[in-house]
C-alpha angles and dihedrals in degrees: 000000000000113000112239113233116228117254089251091053091048091051090048090054090050091052091047092051092049106034091165092072115124122224089256092054091047090052091052092050091047091054093056095077097065093038096052091042091053095046092042089060088061102034129023099245095144130018107276091231090052101051090094087063094050097131099039100040100032116015099039091038090054089054089056085092086081091067085072102035145354106215118233120232113278095030116139114219125188118206105210114208093001096175104185093359104290126173091358102066097048090045091049090054091049095046107038093169093055122086117230127197112197115202130186132151093222109089094200093056093048089049090054094045091049092050091050092049092048092048092059094041096248107171103172097071135086127186134219123188101202145092116281089238090061104046124100109202133118129229144168095225139020116210126191139176106215090305096141145337113298093239091054092046091051092048095055097040106038092095092055100065122110119226092221113099123207107152139076089257126048115258113283149108124315112188134179110226139172138206129010110350098178096112095039093051096043092102092048102047096127100042109028120099116204123193123183116225093213131111093016086060094048106207128096089240087075097050093107098023118115140173117225128200124197119179118228112257 
């Protein structure tokens, strides 16, 4: 059975993986533990048995998006199926000059995510409680943490992409995925980029975790 790292040890790992964090950013990340624990007791944002691994399994994992791309200031990123704010909230802490739009169809989860963001003074996020098919916003990138199949995600978000380019990669989808992706990526063989999170993220939890990029169009 995998030994569960203490919250302090998980935070230490986060700070080691992202040494550029300012004291303000570290403080915001540190506050997430009590906030998610409190909200998780009211609404099932994270599996109850997994809340003790909040930083390792959820916060650090969310930041795995950076293994594919570091967003430039002014980028607009849409978090599709954010649930309780993952990966959007951790990414918004890491990239304070990037605008994040967190979307989920479950009103209660959006309410919790918004309360968590407000509690830590996160100002570069907005929240939409609606289905992706119904929203009318524009973005440079869509991020997702295993919310749905890539083909489905592409189908419901392709109309949302801006034509303007401002990053090292063309606008597109960046998704955190796990396990064997052969079937899911079959339609994207020539254009998908897949990057494993291990061993950069040096814990066995990340052994089969990957970040996938698919350019829009």
